[in-house]
PDB file of C-alpha atoms in Angstrom:
ATOM      1  CA  UNK A 132     -25.256  16.124 -12.579  1.00 46.00           C
ATOM      2  CA  UNK A 133     -25.128  15.461 -16.276  1.00 48.00           C
ATOM      3  CA  UNK A 134     -28.138  14.297 -18.190  1.00 51.00           C
ATOM      4  CA  UNK A 135     -28.494  10.942 -19.777  1.00 52.00           C
ATOM      5  CA  UNK A 136     -28.254  11.040 -23.526  1.00 51.00           C
ATOM      6  CA  UNK A 137     -30.448   9.077 -25.822  1.00 51.00           C
ATOM      7  CA  UNK A 138     -29.274   8.287 -29.325  1.00 54.00           C
ATOM      8  CA  UNK A 139     -31.336   9.632 -32.149  1.00 57.00           C
ATOM      9  CA  UNK A 140     -32.030  12.676 -34.202  1.00 76.00           C
ATOM     10  CA  UNK A 141     -34.641  14.421 -32.076  1.00 81.00           C
ATOM     11  CA  UNK A 142     -32.625  14.179 -28.886  1.00 86.00           C
ATOM     12  CA  UNK A 143     -29.536  15.553 -30.623  1.00 86.00           C
ATOM     13  CA  UNK A 144     -31.536  18.392 -32.202  1.00 90.00           C
ATOM     14  CA  UNK A 145     -33.117  19.294 -28.857  1.00 92.00           C
ATOM     15  CA  UNK A 146     -29.758  19.256 -27.103  1.00 91.00           C
ATOM     16  CA  UNK A 147     -28.249  21.444 -29.832  1.00 92.00           C
ATOM     17  CA  UNK A 148     -31.179  23.896 -29.580  1.00 95.00           C
ATOM     18  CA  UNK A 149     -30.802  24.078 -25.794  1.00 95.00           C
ATOM     19  CA  UNK A 150     -27.032  24.582 -26.001  1.00 93.00           C
ATOM     20  CA  UNK A 151     -27.421  27.259 -28.679  1.00 93.00           C
ATOM     21  CA  UNK A 152     -30.069  29.061 -26.627  1.00 95.00           C
ATOM     22  CA  UNK A 153     -28.010  28.843 -23.443  1.00 93.00           C
ATOM     23  CA  UNK A 154     -24.850  30.087 -25.166  1.00 89.00           C
ATOM     24  CA  UNK A 155     -26.704  33.050 -26.705  1.00 91.00           C
ATOM     25  CA  UNK A 156     -28.319  34.010 -23.401  1.00 91.00           C
ATOM     26  CA  UNK A 157     -25.029  33.677 -21.536  1.00 85.00           C
ATOM     27  CA  UNK A 158     -23.345  35.967 -24.045  1.00 82.00           C
ATOM     28  CA  UNK A 159     -26.201  38.494 -23.789  1.00 87.00           C
ATOM     29  CA  UNK A 160     -26.780  38.488 -20.030  1.00 84.00           C
ATOM     30  CA  UNK A 161     -24.025  36.679 -18.175  1.00 78.00           C
ATOM     31  CA  UNK A 162     -24.355  33.627 -15.928  1.00 76.00           C
ATOM     32  CA  UNK A 163     -26.192  35.332 -13.105  1.00 79.00           C
ATOM     33  CA  UNK A 164     -29.134  36.461 -15.215  1.00 87.00           C
ATOM     34  CA  UNK A 165     -29.994  33.249 -17.088  1.00 90.00           C
ATOM     35  CA  UNK A 166     -32.707  30.875 -15.911  1.00 94.00           C
ATOM     36  CA  UNK A 167     -33.910  27.495 -17.111  1.00 95.00           C
ATOM     37  CA  UNK A 168     -37.155  29.130 -18.182  1.00 96.00           C
ATOM     38  CA  UNK A 169     -35.251  31.641 -20.334  1.00 96.00           C
ATOM     39  CA  UNK A 170     -33.261  28.874 -21.992  1.00 96.00           C
ATOM     40  CA  UNK A 171     -36.339  26.710 -22.535  1.00 97.00           C
ATOM     41  CA  UNK A 172     -38.251  29.606 -24.087  1.00 97.00           C
ATOM     42  CA  UNK A 173     -35.397  30.466 -26.440  1.00 96.00           C
ATOM     43  CA  UNK A 174     -34.986  26.786 -27.415  1.00 96.00           C
ATOM     44  CA  UNK A 175     -38.732  26.309 -27.944  1.00 96.00           C
ATOM     45  CA  UNK A 176     -39.024  23.633 -25.285  1.00 94.00           C
ATOM     46  CA  UNK A 177     -40.714  23.149 -21.939  1.00 95.00           C
ATOM     47  CA  UNK A 178     -38.642  24.105 -18.905  1.00 95.00           C
ATOM     48  CA  UNK A 179     -39.638  20.812 -17.279  1.00 95.00           C
ATOM     49  CA  UNK A 180     -37.763  18.965 -20.027  1.00 94.00           C
ATOM     50  CA  UNK A 181     -34.620  20.890 -19.176  1.00 95.00           C
ATOM     51  CA  UNK A 182     -35.012  20.304 -15.456  1.00 94.00           C
ATOM     52  CA  UNK A 183     -35.563  16.599 -16.084  1.00 93.00           C
ATOM     53  CA  UNK A 184     -32.396  16.391 -18.185  1.00 91.00           C
ATOM     54  CA  UNK A 185     -30.021  18.694 -16.274  1.00 89.00           C
ATOM     55  CA  UNK A 186     -31.563  19.205 -12.840  1.00 89.00           C
ATOM     56  CA  UNK A 187     -30.716  22.894 -12.554  1.00 87.00           C
ATOM     57  CA  UNK A 188     -29.357  25.793 -14.556  1.00 89.00           C
ATOM     58  CA  UNK A 189     -25.855  25.424 -13.056  1.00 84.00           C
ATOM     59  CA  UNK A 190     -25.515  21.890 -14.442  1.00 84.00           C
ATOM     60  CA  UNK A 191     -26.751  22.992 -17.852  1.00 88.00           C
ATOM     61  CA  UNK A 192     -24.407  25.991 -17.977  1.00 85.00           C
ATOM     62  CA  UNK A 193     -21.475  23.806 -16.986  1.00 81.00           C
ATOM     63  CA  UNK A 194     -22.267  21.245 -19.682  1.00 83.00           C
ATOM     64  CA  UNK A 195     -22.613  23.988 -22.300  1.00 85.00           C
ATOM     65  CA  UNK A 196     -19.272  25.482 -21.239  1.00 79.00           C
ATOM     66  CA  UNK A 197     -17.490  22.120 -21.278  1.00 78.00           C
ATOM     67  CA  UNK A 198     -18.907  21.247 -24.685  1.00 81.00           C
ATOM     68  CA  UNK A 199     -17.836  24.621 -26.083  1.00 79.00           C
ATOM     69  CA  UNK A 200     -14.373  24.249 -24.619  1.00 74.00           C
ATOM     70  CA  UNK A 201     -13.890  20.761 -26.049  1.00 76.00           C
ATOM     71  CA  UNK A 202     -15.113  21.868 -29.482  1.00 80.00           C
ATOM     72  CA  UNK A 203     -13.086  25.087 -29.617  1.00 75.00           C
ATOM     73  CA  UNK A 204      -9.887  23.658 -28.143  1.00 77.00           C
ATOM     74  CA  UNK A 205      -9.102  20.468 -30.048  1.00 79.00           C
ATOM     75  CA  UNK A 206      -6.276  18.362 -28.732  1.00 85.00           C
ATOM     76  CA  UNK A 207      -2.967  19.395 -30.357  1.00 91.00           C
ATOM     77  CA  UNK A 208      -0.667  16.855 -31.997  1.00 92.00           C
ATOM     78  CA  UNK A 209       2.563  18.607 -32.934  1.00 96.00           C
ATOM     79  CA  UNK A 210       4.810  15.560 -32.689  1.00 95.00           C
ATOM     80  CA  UNK A 211       6.485  16.486 -29.397  1.00 96.00           C
ATOM     81  CA  UNK A 212       5.394  16.790 -25.796  1.00 96.00           C
ATOM     82  CA  UNK A 213       6.673  20.347 -25.451  1.00 97.00           C
ATOM     83  CA  UNK A 214       5.020  21.349 -28.726  1.00 97.00           C
ATOM     84  CA  UNK A 215       1.716  19.780 -27.691  1.00 97.00           C
ATOM     85  CA  UNK A 216       1.830  21.425 -24.273  1.00 97.00           C
ATOM     86  CA  UNK A 217       2.611  24.835 -25.767  1.00 97.00           C
ATOM     87  CA  UNK A 218      -0.121  24.470 -28.401  1.00 96.00           C
ATOM     88  CA  UNK A 219      -2.521  23.474 -25.624  1.00 93.00           C
ATOM     89  CA  UNK A 220      -1.526  26.033 -22.932  1.00 95.00           C
ATOM     90  CA  UNK A 221      -1.091  29.154 -25.073  1.00 95.00           C
ATOM     91  CA  UNK A 222      -4.746  29.377 -26.174  1.00 90.00           C
ATOM     92  CA  UNK A 223      -5.864  28.771 -22.587  1.00 88.00           C
ATOM     93  CA  UNK A 224      -3.766  31.711 -21.408  1.00 92.00           C
ATOM     94  CA  UNK A 225      -4.951  33.900 -24.275  1.00 90.00           C
ATOM     95  CA  UNK A 226      -8.574  32.938 -23.677  1.00 84.00           C
ATOM     96  CA  UNK A 227      -8.402  33.541 -19.950  1.00 85.00           C
ATOM     97  CA  UNK A 228      -6.835  36.933 -20.605  1.00 84.00           C
ATOM     98  CA  UNK A 229      -9.827  38.042 -22.672  1.00 79.00           C
ATOM     99  CA  UNK A 230     -13.222  38.874 -21.188  1.00 68.00           C
ATOM    100  CA  UNK A 231     -15.226  37.119 -23.857  1.00 64.00           C
ATOM    101  CA  UNK A 232     -12.925  34.139 -24.163  1.00 61.00           C
ATOM    102  CA  UNK A 233     -13.074  32.980 -20.569  1.00 62.00           C
ATOM    103  CA  UNK A 234     -16.626  31.627 -20.589  1.00 59.00           C
ATOM    104  CA  UNK A 235     -15.542  28.199 -19.360  1.00 59.00           C
ATOM    105  CA  UNK A 236     -13.725  29.702 -16.391  1.00 68.00           C
ATOM    106  CA  UNK A 237     -16.651  31.997 -15.587  1.00 66.00           C
ATOM    107  CA  UNK A 238     -19.015  29.013 -15.777  1.00 64.00           C
ATOM    108  CA  UNK A 239     -16.884  27.052 -13.330  1.00 64.00           C
ATOM    109  CA  UNK A 240     -16.931  29.961 -10.899  1.00 67.00           C
ATOM    110  CA  UNK A 241     -20.647  30.644 -11.463  1.00 64.00           C
ATOM    111  CA  UNK A 242     -21.567  27.031 -10.835  1.00 62.00           C
ATOM    112  CA  UNK A 243     -19.557  26.689  -7.663  1.00 62.00           C
ATOM    113  CA  UNK A 244     -21.782  24.753  -5.306  1.00 62.00           C
ATOM    114  CA  UNK A 245     -22.752  26.117  -1.922  1.00 57.00           C
ATOM    115  CA  UNK A 246     -20.492  25.352   1.024  1.00 49.00           C
ATOM    116  CA  UNK A 247     -20.714  21.711   1.992  1.00 50.00           C
ATOM    117  CA  UNK A 248     -21.859  20.535  -1.444  1.00 58.00           C
ATOM    118  CA  UNK A 249     -19.957  17.763  -3.177  1.00 60.00           C
ATOM    119  CA  UNK A 250     -18.578  19.778  -6.110  1.00 62.00           C
ATOM    120  CA  UNK A 251     -19.751  17.227  -8.691  1.00 68.00           C
ATOM    121  CA  UNK A 252     -20.379  19.881 -11.360  1.00 64.00           C
ATOM    122  CA  UNK A 253     -16.772  20.992 -11.280  1.00 66.00           C
ATOM    123  CA  UNK A 254     -15.577  17.387 -11.248  1.00 72.00           C
ATOM    124  CA  UNK A 255     -17.515  16.726 -14.458  1.00 70.00           C
ATOM    125  CA  UNK A 256     -15.711  19.620 -16.152  1.00 68.00           C
ATOM    126  CA  UNK A 257     -12.331  18.596 -14.807  1.00 74.00           C
ATOM    127  CA  UNK A 258     -12.915  14.965 -15.796  1.00 82.00           C
ATOM    128  CA  UNK A 259     -13.458  15.947 -19.437  1.00 78.00           C
ATOM    129  CA  UNK A 260     -10.314  18.096 -19.380  1.00 79.00           C
ATOM    130  CA  UNK A 261      -8.370  15.353 -17.583  1.00 87.00           C
ATOM    131  CA  UNK A 262      -9.348  12.822 -20.245  1.00 89.00           C
ATOM    132  CA  UNK A 263      -8.114  15.229 -22.901  1.00 87.00           C
ATOM    133  CA  UNK A 264      -4.835  15.835 -21.058  1.00 91.00           C
ATOM    134  CA  UNK A 265      -4.316  12.098 -20.453  1.00 95.00           C
ATOM    135  CA  UNK A 266      -4.682  11.415 -24.176  1.00 94.00           C
ATOM    136  CA  UNK A 267      -2.111  14.087 -25.020  1.00 95.00           C
ATOM    137  CA  UNK A 268       0.316  12.659 -22.459  1.00 96.00           C
ATOM    138  CA  UNK A 269      -0.270   9.082 -23.638  1.00 96.00           C
ATOM    139  CA  UNK A 270       0.605  10.077 -27.210  1.00 96.00           C
ATOM    140  CA  UNK A 271       3.884  11.504 -25.905  1.00 96.00           C
ATOM    141  CA  UNK A 272       4.525   8.257 -24.037  1.00 96.00           C
ATOM    142  CA  UNK A 273       3.904   6.275 -27.237  1.00 97.00           C
ATOM    143  CA  UNK A 274       6.491   8.469 -29.016  1.00 96.00           C
ATOM    144  CA  UNK A 275       9.039   7.447 -26.384  1.00 96.00           C
ATOM    145  CA  UNK A 276       8.927  10.672 -24.398  1.00 96.00           C
ATOM    146  CA  UNK A 277       8.595  10.780 -20.609  1.00 95.00           C
ATOM    147  CA  UNK A 278       5.535  12.916 -19.945  1.00 96.00           C
ATOM    148  CA  UNK A 279       4.378  14.059 -16.525  1.00 96.00           C
ATOM    149  CA  UNK A 280       1.132  12.700 -15.158  1.00 95.00           C
ATOM    150  CA  UNK A 281      -2.160  14.572 -15.404  1.00 95.00           C
ATOM    151  CA  UNK A 282      -1.945  15.828 -11.816  1.00 95.00           C
ATOM    152  CA  UNK A 283       1.444  17.430 -12.514  1.00 96.00           C
ATOM    153  CA  UNK A 284       0.098  19.031 -15.688  1.00 96.00           C
ATOM    154  CA  UNK A 285      -2.756  20.511 -13.680  1.00 93.00           C
ATOM    155  CA  UNK A 286      -0.478  21.634 -10.843  1.00 96.00           C
ATOM    156  CA  UNK A 287       2.255  23.134 -13.020  1.00 97.00           C
ATOM    157  CA  UNK A 288       0.308  24.586 -15.960  1.00 96.00           C
ATOM    158  CA  UNK A 289      -3.473  24.627 -15.740  1.00 91.00           C
ATOM    159  CA  UNK A 290      -3.913  25.673 -12.095  1.00 92.00           C
ATOM    160  CA  UNK A 291      -1.468  28.599 -12.311  1.00 96.00           C
ATOM    161  CA  UNK A 292      -3.219  29.869 -15.443  1.00 93.00           C
ATOM    162  CA  UNK A 293      -6.641  29.740 -13.789  1.00 88.00           C
ATOM    163  CA  UNK A 294      -5.323  31.272 -10.565  1.00 90.00           C
ATOM    164  CA  UNK A 295      -3.829  34.160 -12.529  1.00 91.00           C
ATOM    165  CA  UNK A 296      -7.205  34.700 -14.212  1.00 86.00           C
ATOM    166  CA  UNK A 297      -9.031  34.532 -10.891  1.00 82.00           C
ATOM    167  CA  UNK A 298      -6.790  37.106  -9.235  1.00 84.00           C
ATOM    168  CA  UNK A 299      -6.275  39.387 -12.231  1.00 82.00           C
ATOM    169  CA  UNK A 300      -2.585  38.570 -12.703  1.00 89.00           C
ATOM    170  CA  UNK A 301      -1.066  39.011 -16.177  1.00 90.00           C
ATOM    171  CA  UNK A 302      -1.683  36.198 -18.654  1.00 91.00           C
ATOM    172  CA  UNK A 303       0.049  35.760 -21.984  1.00 93.00           C
ATOM    173  CA  UNK A 304       1.726  33.271 -24.290  1.00 95.00           C
ATOM    174  CA  UNK A 305       4.984  34.011 -22.471  1.00 97.00           C
ATOM    175  CA  UNK A 306       3.441  32.998 -19.138  1.00 97.00           C
ATOM    176  CA  UNK A 307       2.134  29.779 -20.696  1.00 97.00           C
ATOM    177  CA  UNK A 308       5.563  29.092 -22.211  1.00 98.00           C
ATOM    178  CA  UNK A 309       7.295  29.554 -18.834  1.00 98.00           C
ATOM    179  CA  UNK A 310       4.857  27.217 -17.106  1.00 98.00           C
ATOM    180  CA  UNK A 311       5.237  24.540 -19.796  1.00 98.00           C
ATOM    181  CA  UNK A 312       9.034  24.815 -19.762  1.00 97.00           C
ATOM    182  CA  UNK A 313       9.066  24.492 -15.962  1.00 97.00           C
ATOM    183  CA  UNK A 314       6.975  21.303 -16.222  1.00 97.00           C
ATOM    184  CA  UNK A 315       9.006  19.796 -19.067  1.00 96.00           C
ATOM    185  CA  UNK A 316      12.248  20.468 -17.158  1.00 95.00           C
ATOM    186  CA  UNK A 317      10.905  18.369 -14.265  1.00 88.00           C
ATOM    187  CA  UNK A 318      10.256  15.334 -16.452  1.00 70.00           C
TER     188      UNK A 318
END
């Protein structure tokens, strides 16, 4: 569940204060030890305001992680599909390989809904990433290249990187390069 945004200065300032507080607490304590009350206190707001906007701490953590990911990983535009994919996949592999750099991945795992839940929090994160990937692939299409679709990009590059992180398998630029080359060869 993502909150509704209202245009205006105060809303943007409050959101920024909440995100800053959440990010600091996550870095200090980890996902398991952060509550809405902690975030509200640090941001100088009432916890009820946070609950009204985000519903629960999992939704807030996911939104903070997605926002951070989108800000820190701008969409590459190297002039070629392979170049864009390499510039996009290499930092993901490097980030997932580092403890401090995998906050998005840890947030996805930490916000996994209980069995039987609909998984909407994870879909929100994947939707933002999918939009980003679709834009990168559309630019390649406009250059006359034949890019894969978003599902293939997830299946051939993103999913293997996240699975390696989940199961402690080696991650590096070379792994990202191999995955990208395997995808490009299919196209």
